[in-house]
PDB file of C-alpha atoms in Angstrom:
ATOM      1  CA  MET A   1     136.245  -1.873 122.650  1.00  0.00           C
ATOM      2  CA  THR A   2     135.882  -5.055 120.681  1.00  0.00           C
ATOM      3  CA  GLN A   3     137.522  -5.571 117.292  1.00  0.00           C
ATOM      4  CA  ASN A   4     134.097  -5.429 115.643  1.00  0.00           C
ATOM      5  CA  GLN A   5     133.334  -2.086 117.338  1.00  0.00           C
ATOM      6  CA  LYS A   6     136.749  -0.794 116.310  1.00  0.00           C
ATOM      7  CA  VAL A   7     136.034  -1.583 112.649  1.00  0.00           C
ATOM      8  CA  GLU A   8     132.627   0.135 112.836  1.00  0.00           C
ATOM      9  CA  LEU A   9     134.104   3.154 114.618  1.00  0.00           C
ATOM     10  CA  ALA A  10     136.928   3.433 112.076  1.00  0.00           C
ATOM     11  CA  ASP A  11     134.308   3.469 109.322  1.00  0.00           C
ATOM     12  CA  PHE A  12     132.387   6.185 111.199  1.00  0.00           C
ATOM     13  CA  LEU A  13     135.520   8.276 111.797  1.00  0.00           C
ATOM     14  CA  LYS A  14     136.754   8.166 108.213  1.00  0.00           C
ATOM     15  CA  HIS A  15     133.625  10.119 107.229  1.00  0.00           C
ATOM     16  CA  GLN A  16     134.059  12.778 109.932  1.00  0.00           C
ATOM     17  CA  HIS A  17     135.704  16.144 109.364  1.00  0.00           C
ATOM     18  CA  LEU A  18     138.162  15.303 112.144  1.00  0.00           C
ATOM     19  CA  CYS A  19     139.637  12.407 110.151  1.00  0.00           C
ATOM     20  CA  ARG A  20     139.180  13.409 106.512  1.00  0.00           C
ATOM     21  CA  SER A  21     142.886  14.062 106.003  1.00  0.00           C
ATOM     22  CA  MET A  22     143.999  11.000 107.981  1.00  0.00           C
ATOM     23  CA  THR A  23     145.012   7.644 106.612  1.00  0.00           C
ATOM     24  CA  LEU A  24     143.241   4.491 107.768  1.00  0.00           C
ATOM     25  CA  GLN A  25     146.313   3.665 109.874  1.00  0.00           C
ATOM     26  CA  GLU A  26     146.146   7.080 111.582  1.00  0.00           C
ATOM     27  CA  ILE A  27     142.434   6.555 112.312  1.00  0.00           C
ATOM     28  CA  ASP A  28     143.300   3.157 113.775  1.00  0.00           C
ATOM     29  CA  ASN A  29     146.027   4.802 115.869  1.00  0.00           C
ATOM     30  CA  LEU A  30     143.540   7.415 117.117  1.00  0.00           C
ATOM     31  CA  LEU A  31     141.104   4.691 118.162  1.00  0.00           C
ATOM     32  CA  ASP A  32     143.845   3.191 120.364  1.00  0.00           C
ATOM     33  CA  PHE A  33     143.680   6.378 122.463  1.00  0.00           C
ATOM     34  CA  LEU A  34     139.880   6.545 122.735  1.00  0.00           C
ATOM     35  CA  SER A  35     137.375   4.751 124.936  1.00  0.00           C
ATOM     36  CA  TYR A  36     133.982   3.742 123.581  1.00  0.00           C
ATOM     37  CA  GLU A  37     131.059   4.443 125.914  1.00  0.00           C
ATOM     38  CA  GLU A  38     127.288   4.060 125.741  1.00  0.00           C
ATOM     39  CA  PHE A  39     124.769   6.008 127.808  1.00  0.00           C
ATOM     40  CA  ASP A  40     121.038   5.491 128.308  1.00  0.00           C
ATOM     41  CA  ARG A  41     118.565   8.370 127.985  1.00  0.00           C
ATOM     42  CA  ASN A  42     119.129  11.031 130.684  1.00  0.00           C
ATOM     43  CA  ASP A  43     122.396   9.521 131.968  1.00  0.00           C
ATOM     44  CA  ILE A  44     124.842  12.277 132.906  1.00  0.00           C
ATOM     45  CA  ILE A  45     127.939  12.173 130.737  1.00  0.00           C
ATOM     46  CA  ALA A  46     129.672  15.132 132.426  1.00  0.00           C
ATOM     47  CA  ASP A  47     128.329  17.493 135.058  1.00  0.00           C
ATOM     48  CA  ILE A  48     128.285  21.191 135.834  1.00  0.00           C
ATOM     49  CA  GLY A  49     131.254  22.245 137.958  1.00  0.00           C
ATOM     50  CA  GLN A  50     133.564  19.413 136.934  1.00  0.00           C
ATOM     51  CA  VAL A  51     136.865  20.322 135.331  1.00  0.00           C
ATOM     52  CA  GLY A  52     136.956  18.636 131.945  1.00  0.00           C
ATOM     53  CA  GLU A  53     139.261  15.671 132.197  1.00  0.00           C
ATOM     54  CA  ASN A  54     137.589  14.133 129.127  1.00  0.00           C
ATOM     55  CA  LEU A  55     136.702  15.225 125.617  1.00  0.00           C
ATOM     56  CA  TYR A  56     133.839  13.463 123.836  1.00  0.00           C
ATOM     57  CA  LEU A  57     133.013  12.812 120.199  1.00  0.00           C
ATOM     58  CA  VAL A  58     129.375  11.894 119.643  1.00  0.00           C
ATOM     59  CA  VAL A  59     129.107   8.715 117.565  1.00  0.00           C
ATOM     60  CA  SER A  60     125.325   8.310 117.613  1.00  0.00           C
ATOM     61  CA  GLY A  61     122.349   9.597 119.492  1.00  0.00           C
ATOM     62  CA  GLU A  62     122.205  13.048 121.027  1.00  0.00           C
ATOM     63  CA  VAL A  63     123.917  14.874 123.850  1.00  0.00           C
ATOM     64  CA  LYS A  64     121.730  17.437 125.609  1.00  0.00           C
ATOM     65  CA  LEU A  65     123.462  20.478 127.043  1.00  0.00           C
ATOM     66  CA  GLU A  66     121.721  21.810 130.143  1.00  0.00           C
ATOM     67  CA  HIS A  67     122.325  24.678 132.533  1.00  0.00           C
ATOM     68  CA  GLN A  68     120.584  25.838 135.664  1.00  0.00           C
ATOM     69  CA  ASP A  69     118.588  29.053 135.506  1.00  0.00           C
ATOM     70  CA  PRO A  70     118.616  31.467 138.490  1.00  0.00           C
ATOM     71  CA  SER A  71     115.727  29.582 140.115  1.00  0.00           C
ATOM     72  CA  GLY A  72     117.681  26.295 139.954  1.00  0.00           C
ATOM     73  CA  MET A  73     115.585  24.777 137.155  1.00  0.00           C
ATOM     74  CA  GLU A  74     117.403  22.731 134.515  1.00  0.00           C
ATOM     75  CA  VAL A  75     117.107  24.338 131.095  1.00  0.00           C
ATOM     76  CA  GLU A  76     118.205  22.738 127.845  1.00  0.00           C
ATOM     77  CA  SER A  77     120.602  25.057 126.052  1.00  0.00           C
ATOM     78  CA  GLY A  78     121.465  22.910 123.047  1.00  0.00           C
ATOM     79  CA  ARG A  79     122.011  19.486 121.552  1.00  0.00           C
ATOM     80  CA  LEU A  80     124.966  17.825 119.926  1.00  0.00           C
ATOM     81  CA  TYR A  81     124.723  15.101 117.300  1.00  0.00           C
ATOM     82  CA  ALA A  82     126.929  12.485 115.612  1.00  0.00           C
ATOM     83  CA  GLY A  83     130.318  13.864 114.620  1.00  0.00           C
ATOM     84  CA  GLU A  84     130.252  16.769 117.074  1.00  0.00           C
ATOM     85  CA  LEU A  85     132.679  17.317 119.934  1.00  0.00           C
ATOM     86  CA  ALA A  86     131.409  17.753 123.471  1.00  0.00           C
ATOM     87  CA  GLY A  87     133.265  19.195 126.428  1.00  0.00           C
ATOM     88  CA  GLU A  88     136.083  20.858 124.506  1.00  0.00           C
ATOM     89  CA  MET A  89     135.916  24.186 126.358  1.00  0.00           C
ATOM     90  CA  SER A  90     136.544  22.773 129.822  1.00  0.00           C
ATOM     91  CA  PHE A  91     138.938  20.161 128.463  1.00  0.00           C
ATOM     92  CA  PHE A  92     141.265  22.768 126.995  1.00  0.00           C
ATOM     93  CA  ASP A  93     140.862  25.717 129.393  1.00  0.00           C
ATOM     94  CA  ARG A  94     140.614  23.520 132.518  1.00  0.00           C
ATOM     95  CA  GLN A  95     137.797  25.627 133.943  1.00  0.00           C
ATOM     96  CA  PRO A  96     134.733  24.043 135.573  1.00  0.00           C
ATOM     97  CA  ARG A  97     131.999  23.007 133.154  1.00  0.00           C
ATOM     98  CA  SER A  98     129.141  25.487 132.834  1.00  0.00           C
ATOM     99  CA  VAL A  99     126.717  22.954 131.384  1.00  0.00           C
ATOM    100  CA  ARG A 100     125.652  19.406 132.111  1.00  0.00           C
ATOM    101  CA  MET A 101     126.021  16.914 129.289  1.00  0.00           C
ATOM    102  CA  ARG A 102     123.234  14.350 129.369  1.00  0.00           C
ATOM    103  CA  ALA A 103     122.325  11.531 126.976  1.00  0.00           C
ATOM    104  CA  GLY A 104     119.400  12.867 124.978  1.00  0.00           C
ATOM    105  CA  SER A 105     118.328   9.747 123.129  1.00  0.00           C
ATOM    106  CA  GLU A 106     117.482   6.160 124.040  1.00  0.00           C
ATOM    107  CA  THR A 107     121.126   5.219 123.527  1.00  0.00           C
ATOM    108  CA  THR A 108     123.920   7.732 123.068  1.00  0.00           C
ATOM    109  CA  LYS A 109     127.320   6.461 121.967  1.00  0.00           C
ATOM    110  CA  VAL A 110     130.484   8.489 122.371  1.00  0.00           C
ATOM    111  CA  LEU A 111     134.210   8.168 122.017  1.00  0.00           C
ATOM    112  CA  ARG A 112     136.019   9.566 125.054  1.00  0.00           C
ATOM    113  CA  LEU A 113     139.537  10.974 125.076  1.00  0.00           C
ATOM    114  CA  SER A 114     140.982  11.345 128.565  1.00  0.00           C
ATOM    115  CA  ARG A 115     143.508  14.067 129.350  1.00  0.00           C
ATOM    116  CA  GLU A 116     146.165  11.437 130.020  1.00  0.00           C
ATOM    117  CA  MET A 117     145.629   9.828 126.614  1.00  0.00           C
ATOM    118  CA  TYR A 118     145.582  13.250 124.950  1.00  0.00           C
ATOM    119  CA  LYS A 119     149.004  14.001 126.445  1.00  0.00           C
ATOM    120  CA  ARG A 120     150.319  10.729 125.022  1.00  0.00           C
ATOM    121  CA  LEU A 121     148.659  11.407 121.649  1.00  0.00           C
ATOM    122  CA  ARG A 122     150.408  14.796 121.379  1.00  0.00           C
ATOM    123  CA  VAL A 123     153.797  13.137 121.838  1.00  0.00           C
ATOM    124  CA  GLU A 124     153.285   9.881 119.936  1.00  0.00           C
ATOM    125  CA  HIS A 125     151.098  11.156 117.063  1.00  0.00           C
ATOM    126  CA  PRO A 126     151.359  14.954 116.793  1.00  0.00           C
ATOM    127  CA  TYR A 127     149.638  15.030 113.370  1.00  0.00           C
ATOM    128  CA  ILE A 128     146.552  13.378 114.823  1.00  0.00           C
ATOM    129  CA  ALA A 129     146.640  15.740 117.828  1.00  0.00           C
ATOM    130  CA  VAL A 130     146.776  18.758 115.480  1.00  0.00           C
ATOM    131  CA  ASN A 131     143.729  17.431 113.594  1.00  0.00           C
ATOM    132  CA  LEU A 132     141.912  17.084 116.905  1.00  0.00           C
ATOM    133  CA  LEU A 133     142.827  20.650 117.913  1.00  0.00           C
ATOM    134  CA  GLU A 134     141.664  22.014 114.559  1.00  0.00           C
ATOM    135  CA  HIS A 135     138.375  20.135 114.961  1.00  0.00           C
ATOM    136  CA  ALA A 136     137.968  21.609 118.460  1.00  0.00           C
ATOM    137  CA  LEU A 137     138.611  25.121 117.098  1.00  0.00           C
ATOM    138  CA  ILE A 138     135.993  24.619 114.390  1.00  0.00           C
ATOM    139  CA  SER A 139     133.558  23.284 116.981  1.00  0.00           C
ATOM    140  CA  LEU A 140     134.104  26.318 119.222  1.00  0.00           C
ATOM    141  CA  ASP A 141     133.812  28.635 116.210  1.00  0.00           C
ATOM    142  CA  HIS A 142     130.430  27.091 115.323  1.00  0.00           C
ATOM    143  CA  LEU A 143     129.295  27.555 118.920  1.00  0.00           C
ATOM    144  CA  PHE A 144     130.414  31.194 118.959  1.00  0.00           C
ATOM    145  CA  ARG A 145     128.712  31.921 115.635  1.00  0.00           C
ATOM    146  CA  ARG A 146     125.474  30.252 116.745  1.00  0.00           C
ATOM    147  CA  ILE A 147     125.424  32.260 119.975  1.00  0.00           C
ATOM    148  CA  SER A 148     126.283  35.471 118.082  1.00  0.00           C
ATOM    149  CA  ASN A 149     123.431  34.879 115.630  1.00  0.00           C
ATOM    150  CA  GLU A 150     120.985  34.140 118.437  1.00  0.00           C
ATOM    151  CA  TYR A 151     122.102  37.271 120.305  1.00  0.00           C
ATOM    152  CA  SER A 152     121.676  39.352 117.133  1.00  0.00           C
ATOM    153  CA  GLN A 153     118.165  37.977 116.614  1.00  0.00           C
ATOM    154  CA  VAL A 154     117.167  38.769 120.190  1.00  0.00           C
ATOM    155  CA  THR A 155     118.656  42.265 119.939  1.00  0.00           C
ATOM    156  CA  GLU A 156     116.844  42.873 116.666  1.00  0.00           C
ATOM    157  CA  TYR A 157     113.592  41.659 118.205  1.00  0.00           C
ATOM    158  CA  ILE A 158     113.984  43.900 121.273  1.00  0.00           C
ATOM    159  CA  HIS A 159     114.844  46.962 119.223  1.00  0.00           C
ATOM    160  CA  GLY A 160     112.191  46.359 116.573  1.00  0.00           C
ATOM    161  CA  GLY A 161     114.539  45.477 113.730  1.00  0.00           C
ATOM    162  CA  GLY A 162     115.048  49.077 112.692  1.00  0.00           C
ATOM    163  CA  THR A 163     117.921  51.434 113.109  1.00  0.00           C
ATOM    164  CA  GLN A 164     117.745  53.318 116.344  1.00  0.00           C
ATOM    165  CA  LYS A 165     118.064  57.100 116.061  1.00  0.00           C
ATOM    166  CA  PRO A 166     119.256  59.103 119.038  1.00  0.00           C
TER     167      PRO A 166
END
């Protein structure tokens, strides 16, 4: 990444939950471990079945999450926007990805953290690594809550919204 991009990205990061408790020097240190990438609409960022060797932070644009239904059709299951993490489940549990991450806007910009750089970050800057882990936990919590709410709404719809009596 160029010096100009680094300055812009540092400005972006200082306003993100991930970096709110970090100093400007710590944000600069974090940027040394990240790669800046741009994707055009519909480019695949990470694919179903891959083990997550990278974690992504959306800088701008949208990341579409897609899965295949039983007939093999691609179905959009969600979108991620600026400031959100992408790929954290497979990155941390090392299981194959269950969704495809695809650029959902004309240009989607992300910061990518490779597993190798994450290992270095944990050793060289543990405070930054802890902030990243906390951000990943919050991201997964939001996902779980959203899915729980959607499941509750579907269940309520199926059962008519009333209490079922035996």
